[in-house]
């Protein structure tokens, strides 16, 4: 079976670079993402998710 990870995109939060396939340490990257554009938005996506989780937590309390 072929390795599908090479067709996925990752965001390296240490360098701020987008990588095709997992090139750096797992602790330095976020992903996988389906496209280069989506991976480039990784910091924004993480902020959006954090805000949503915080809102859910606040609604539960």
PDB file of N, CA and C in Angstrom:
ATOM      1  N   UNK A   1       0.845  -1.184   0.000  1.00  0.00           N
ATOM      2  CA  UNK A   1       0.000   0.000   0.000  1.00  0.00           C
ATOM      3  C   UNK A   1       0.888   1.245   0.000  1.00  0.00           C
ATOM      4  N   UNK A   2       0.546   2.227  -0.807  1.00  0.00           N
ATOM      5  CA  UNK A   2       1.331   3.448  -0.922  1.00  0.00           C
ATOM      6  C   UNK A   2       1.172   4.305   0.322  1.00  0.00           C
ATOM      7  N   UNK A   3       2.189   5.093   0.593  1.00  0.00           N
ATOM      8  CA  UNK A   3       2.171   5.994   1.737  1.00  0.00           C
ATOM      9  C   UNK A   3       1.438   7.273   1.339  1.00  0.00           C
ATOM     10  N   UNK A   4       0.214   7.462   1.838  1.00  0.00           N
ATOM     11  CA  UNK A   4      -0.599   8.620   1.486  1.00  0.00           C
ATOM     12  C   UNK A   4      -0.158   9.898   2.190  1.00  0.00           C
ATOM     13  N   UNK A   5       0.732   9.813   3.174  1.00  0.00           N
ATOM     14  CA  UNK A   5       1.150  11.003   3.907  1.00  0.00           C
ATOM     15  C   UNK A   5       1.888  11.999   3.027  1.00  0.00           C
ATOM     16  N   UNK A   6       2.532  11.534   1.958  1.00  0.00           N
ATOM     17  CA  UNK A   6       3.268  12.445   1.090  1.00  0.00           C
ATOM     18  C   UNK A   6       2.336  13.409   0.367  1.00  0.00           C
ATOM     19  N   UNK A   7       1.064  13.035   0.171  1.00  0.00           N
ATOM     20  CA  UNK A   7       0.112  13.918  -0.503  1.00  0.00           C
ATOM     21  C   UNK A   7      -0.631  14.807   0.484  1.00  0.00           C
ATOM     22  N   UNK A   8      -0.216  14.782   1.728  1.00  0.00           N
ATOM     23  CA  UNK A   8      -0.827  15.623   2.749  1.00  0.00           C
ATOM     24  C   UNK A   8       0.126  16.761   3.093  1.00  0.00           C
ATOM     25  N   UNK A   9      -0.422  17.784   3.709  1.00  0.00           N
ATOM     26  CA  UNK A   9       0.335  18.989   4.025  1.00  0.00           C
ATOM     27  C   UNK A   9       0.394  19.186   5.536  1.00  0.00           C
ATOM     28  N   UNK A  10       1.482  19.749   6.000  1.00  0.00           N
ATOM     29  CA  UNK A  10       1.728  19.962   7.419  1.00  0.00           C
ATOM     30  C   UNK A  10       2.203  21.389   7.627  1.00  0.00           C
ATOM     31  N   UNK A  11       1.923  21.931   8.796  1.00  0.00           N
ATOM     32  CA  UNK A  11       2.407  23.258   9.160  1.00  0.00           C
ATOM     33  C   UNK A  11       3.428  23.095  10.264  1.00  0.00           C
ATOM     34  N   UNK A  12       4.635  23.570  10.020  1.00  0.00           N
ATOM     35  CA  UNK A  12       5.694  23.508  11.021  1.00  0.00           C
ATOM     36  C   UNK A  12       5.602  24.779  11.854  1.00  0.00           C
ATOM     37  N   UNK A  13       5.116  24.656  13.080  1.00  0.00           N
ATOM     38  CA  UNK A  13       4.917  25.842  13.909  1.00  0.00           C
ATOM     39  C   UNK A  13       6.215  26.379  14.483  1.00  0.00           C
ATOM     40  N   UNK A  14       7.294  25.632  14.390  1.00  0.00           N
ATOM     41  CA  UNK A  14       8.601  26.141  14.832  1.00  0.00           C
ATOM     42  C   UNK A  14       9.185  27.080  13.780  1.00  0.00           C
ATOM     43  N   UNK A  15       9.062  26.708  12.499  1.00  0.00           N
ATOM     44  CA  UNK A  15       9.637  27.510  11.417  1.00  0.00           C
ATOM     45  C   UNK A  15       8.618  28.398  10.716  1.00  0.00           C
ATOM     46  N   UNK A  16       7.313  28.072  10.852  1.00  0.00           N
ATOM     47  CA  UNK A  16       6.276  28.812  10.152  1.00  0.00           C
ATOM     48  C   UNK A  16       6.135  28.399   8.698  1.00  0.00           C
ATOM     49  N   UNK A  17       6.755  27.296   8.316  1.00  0.00           N
ATOM     50  CA  UNK A  17       6.718  26.819   6.934  1.00  0.00           C
ATOM     51  C   UNK A  17       5.679  25.715   6.748  1.00  0.00           C
ATOM     52  N   UNK A  18       5.144  25.623   5.532  1.00  0.00           N
ATOM     53  CA  UNK A  18       4.261  24.534   5.142  1.00  0.00           C
ATOM     54  C   UNK A  18       5.119  23.451   4.514  1.00  0.00           C
ATOM     55  N   UNK A  19       4.857  22.194   4.878  1.00  0.00           N
ATOM     56  CA  UNK A  19       5.635  21.064   4.373  1.00  0.00           C
ATOM     57  C   UNK A  19       4.719  20.083   3.651  1.00  0.00           C
ATOM     58  N   UNK A  20       5.190  19.558   2.543  1.00  0.00           N
ATOM     59  CA  UNK A  20       4.455  18.502   1.856  1.00  0.00           C
ATOM     60  C   UNK A  20       4.958  17.179   2.393  1.00  0.00           C
ATOM     61  N   UNK A  21       4.065  16.447   3.037  1.00  0.00           N
ATOM     62  CA  UNK A  21       4.468  15.219   3.710  1.00  0.00           C
ATOM     63  C   UNK A  21       5.128  15.555   5.037  1.00  0.00           C
ATOM     64  N   UNK A  22       5.176  14.589   5.947  1.00  0.00           N
ATOM     65  CA  UNK A  22       5.767  14.839   7.271  1.00  0.00           C
ATOM     66  C   UNK A  22       7.291  14.886   7.171  1.00  0.00           C
ATOM     67  N   UNK A  23       7.858  16.086   7.181  1.00  0.00           N
ATOM     68  CA  UNK A  23       9.297  16.253   7.023  1.00  0.00           C
ATOM     69  C   UNK A  23      10.010  16.534   8.344  1.00  0.00           C
ATOM     70  N   UNK A  24       9.326  17.134   9.286  1.00  0.00           N
ATOM     71  CA  UNK A  24       9.961  17.532  10.536  1.00  0.00           C
ATOM     72  C   UNK A  24       9.432  16.692  11.696  1.00  0.00           C
ATOM     73  N   UNK A  25       9.976  16.931  12.867  1.00  0.00           N
ATOM     74  CA  UNK A  25       9.538  16.215  14.060  1.00  0.00           C
ATOM     75  C   UNK A  25       8.049  16.420  14.303  1.00  0.00           C
ATOM     76  N   UNK A  26       7.382  15.394  14.763  1.00  0.00           N
ATOM     77  CA  UNK A  26       5.959  15.487  15.043  1.00  0.00           C
ATOM     78  C   UNK A  26       5.623  16.574  16.046  1.00  0.00           C
ATOM     79  N   UNK A  27       6.516  16.816  16.985  1.00  0.00           N
ATOM     80  CA  UNK A  27       6.262  17.843  17.999  1.00  0.00           C
ATOM     81  C   UNK A  27       6.363  19.252  17.429  1.00  0.00           C
ATOM     82  N   UNK A  28       6.922  19.395  16.223  1.00  0.00           N
ATOM     83  CA  UNK A  28       7.082  20.707  15.599  1.00  0.00           C
ATOM     84  C   UNK A  28       6.029  21.007  14.544  1.00  0.00           C
ATOM     85  N   UNK A  29       5.143  20.056  14.270  1.00  0.00           N
ATOM     86  CA  UNK A  29       4.216  20.270  13.163  1.00  0.00           C
ATOM     87  C   UNK A  29       2.774  19.966  13.555  1.00  0.00           C
ATOM     88  N   UNK A  30       1.868  20.587  12.798  1.00  0.00           N
ATOM     89  CA  UNK A  30       0.433  20.347  12.926  1.00  0.00           C
ATOM     90  C   UNK A  30      -0.060  19.813  11.593  1.00  0.00           C
ATOM     91  N   UNK A  31      -1.013  18.915  11.659  1.00  0.00           N
ATOM     92  CA  UNK A  31      -1.563  18.362  10.433  1.00  0.00           C
ATOM     93  C   UNK A  31      -1.901  16.911  10.649  1.00  0.00           C
ATOM     94  N   UNK A  32      -2.267  16.239   9.637  1.00  0.00           N
ATOM     95  CA  UNK A  32      -2.171  16.669   8.240  1.00  0.00           C
ATOM     96  C   UNK A  32      -3.366  17.500   7.797  1.00  0.00           C
ATOM     97  N   UNK A  33      -3.137  18.270   6.735  1.00  0.00           N
ATOM     98  CA  UNK A  33      -4.172  19.051   6.085  1.00  0.00           C
ATOM     99  C   UNK A  33      -4.283  18.580   4.643  1.00  0.00           C
ATOM    100  N   UNK A  34      -5.430  18.803   4.034  1.00  0.00           N
ATOM    101  CA  UNK A  34      -5.691  18.317   2.680  1.00  0.00           C
ATOM    102  C   UNK A  34      -5.030  19.162   1.599  1.00  0.00           C
ATOM    103  N   UNK A  35      -4.715  20.420   1.913  1.00  0.00           N
ATOM    104  CA  UNK A  35      -4.126  21.297   0.898  1.00  0.00           C
ATOM    105  C   UNK A  35      -3.064  22.192   1.514  1.00  0.00           C
ATOM    106  N   UNK A  36      -2.217  22.746   0.658  1.00  0.00           N
ATOM    107  CA  UNK A  36      -1.191  23.693   1.099  1.00  0.00           C
ATOM    108  C   UNK A  36      -1.849  24.916   1.743  1.00  0.00           C
ATOM    109  N   UNK A  37      -2.928  25.381   1.140  1.00  0.00           N
ATOM    110  CA  UNK A  37      -3.621  26.569   1.645  1.00  0.00           C
ATOM    111  C   UNK A  37      -4.178  26.341   3.044  1.00  0.00           C
ATOM    112  N   UNK A  38      -4.769  25.172   3.254  1.00  0.00           N
ATOM    113  CA  UNK A  38      -5.312  24.849   4.574  1.00  0.00           C
ATOM    114  C   UNK A  38      -4.190  24.748   5.604  1.00  0.00           C
ATOM    115  N   UNK A  39      -3.087  24.135   5.238  1.00  0.00           N
ATOM    116  CA  UNK A  39      -1.944  24.024   6.162  1.00  0.00           C
ATOM    117  C   UNK A  39      -1.396  25.398   6.508  1.00  0.00           C
ATOM    118  N   UNK A  40      -1.376  26.299   5.549  1.00  0.00           N
ATOM    119  CA  UNK A  40      -0.880  27.654   5.798  1.00  0.00           C
ATOM    120  C   UNK A  40      -1.766  28.394   6.801  1.00  0.00           C
ATOM    121  N   UNK A  41      -3.031  27.989   6.890  1.00  0.00           N
ATOM    122  CA  UNK A  41      -3.970  28.599   7.843  1.00  0.00           C
ATOM    123  C   UNK A  41      -3.950  27.913   9.203  1.00  0.00           C
ATOM    124  N   UNK A  42      -3.046  26.985   9.424  1.00  0.00           N
ATOM    125  CA  UNK A  42      -3.032  26.191  10.659  1.00  0.00           C
ATOM    126  C   UNK A  42      -3.082  27.041  11.929  1.00  0.00           C
ATOM    127  N   UNK A  43      -2.298  28.102  12.048  1.00  0.00           N
ATOM    128  CA  UNK A  43      -2.403  28.906  13.289  1.00  0.00           C
ATOM    129  C   UNK A  43      -3.789  29.517  13.474  1.00  0.00           C
ATOM    130  N   UNK A  44      -4.383  29.982  12.391  1.00  0.00           N
ATOM    131  CA  UNK A  44      -5.730  30.555  12.462  1.00  0.00           C
ATOM    132  C   UNK A  44      -6.754  29.478  12.827  1.00  0.00           C
ATOM    133  N   UNK A  45      -6.624  28.304  12.226  1.00  0.00           N
ATOM    134  CA  UNK A  45      -7.522  27.192  12.527  1.00  0.00           C
ATOM    135  C   UNK A  45      -7.419  26.809  13.995  1.00  0.00           C
ATOM    136  N   UNK A  46      -6.205  26.773  14.526  1.00  0.00           N
ATOM    137  CA  UNK A  46      -6.008  26.432  15.937  1.00  0.00           C
ATOM    138  C   UNK A  46      -6.668  27.469  16.843  1.00  0.00           C
ATOM    139  N   UNK A  47      -6.538  28.751  16.490  1.00  0.00           N
ATOM    140  CA  UNK A  47      -7.195  29.799  17.291  1.00  0.00           C
ATOM    141  C   UNK A  47      -8.709  29.666  17.243  1.00  0.00           C
ATOM    142  N   UNK A  48      -9.252  29.379  16.049  1.00  0.00           N
ATOM    143  CA  UNK A  48     -10.702  29.202  15.914  1.00  0.00           C
ATOM    144  C   UNK A  48     -11.188  28.036  16.764  1.00  0.00           C
ATOM    145  N   UNK A  49     -10.455  26.935  16.732  1.00  0.00           N
ATOM    146  CA  UNK A  49     -10.840  25.767  17.530  1.00  0.00           C
ATOM    147  C   UNK A  49     -10.742  26.065  19.020  1.00  0.00           C
ATOM    148  N   UNK A  50      -9.716  26.778  19.433  1.00  0.00           N
ATOM    149  CA  UNK A  50      -9.560  27.117  20.851  1.00  0.00           C
ATOM    150  C   UNK A  50     -10.711  27.997  21.323  1.00  0.00           C
ATOM    151  N   UNK A  51     -11.107  28.970  20.487  1.00  0.00           N
ATOM    152  CA  UNK A  51     -12.245  29.833  20.851  1.00  0.00           C
ATOM    153  C   UNK A  51     -13.524  29.014  20.968  1.00  0.00           C
ATOM    154  N   UNK A  52     -13.732  28.074  20.047  1.00  0.00           N
ATOM    155  CA  UNK A  52     -14.940  27.238  20.081  1.00  0.00           C
ATOM    156  C   UNK A  52     -14.945  26.365  21.327  1.00  0.00           C
ATOM    157  N   UNK A  53     -13.800  25.782  21.666  1.00  0.00           N
ATOM    158  CA  UNK A  53     -13.730  24.945  22.868  1.00  0.00           C
ATOM    159  C   UNK A  53     -13.967  25.770  24.119  1.00  0.00           C
ATOM    160  N   UNK A  54     -13.415  26.980  24.161  1.00  0.00           N
ATOM    161  CA  UNK A  54     -13.610  27.853  25.326  1.00  0.00           C
ATOM    162  C   UNK A  54     -15.091  28.226  25.454  1.00  0.00           C
ATOM    163  N   UNK A  55     -15.743  28.495  24.340  1.00  0.00           N
ATOM    164  CA  UNK A  55     -17.174  28.830  24.365  1.00  0.00           C
ATOM    165  C   UNK A  55     -17.998  27.626  24.846  1.00  0.00           C
ATOM    166  N   UNK A  56     -17.641  26.431  24.399  1.00  0.00           N
ATOM    167  CA  UNK A  56     -18.340  25.227  24.854  1.00  0.00           C
ATOM    168  C   UNK A  56     -18.156  25.024  26.353  1.00  0.00           C
ATOM    169  N   UNK A  57     -16.920  25.219  26.829  1.00  0.00           N
ATOM    170  CA  UNK A  57     -16.661  25.081  28.259  1.00  0.00           C
ATOM    171  C   UNK A  57     -17.444  26.102  29.067  1.00  0.00           C
ATOM    172  N   UNK A  58     -17.493  27.338  28.587  1.00  0.00           N
ATOM    173  CA  UNK A  58     -18.227  28.381  29.293  1.00  0.00           C
ATOM    174  C   UNK A  58     -19.726  28.081  29.307  1.00  0.00           C
ATOM    175  N   UNK A  59     -20.244  27.521  28.240  1.00  0.00           N
ATOM    176  CA  UNK A  59     -21.665  27.187  28.176  1.00  0.00           C
ATOM    177  C   UNK A  59     -22.014  26.048  29.125  1.00  0.00           C
ATOM    178  N   UNK A  60     -21.069  25.155  29.362  1.00  0.00           N
ATOM    179  CA  UNK A  60     -21.310  24.017  30.268  1.00  0.00           C
ATOM    180  C   UNK A  60     -21.300  24.431  31.724  1.00  0.00           C
ATOM    181  N   UNK A  61     -20.626  25.528  32.036  1.00  0.00           N
ATOM    182  CA  UNK A  61     -20.501  25.962  33.444  1.00  0.00           C
ATOM    183  C   UNK A  61     -21.528  26.966  33.827  1.00  0.00           C
TER     184      UNK A  61
END
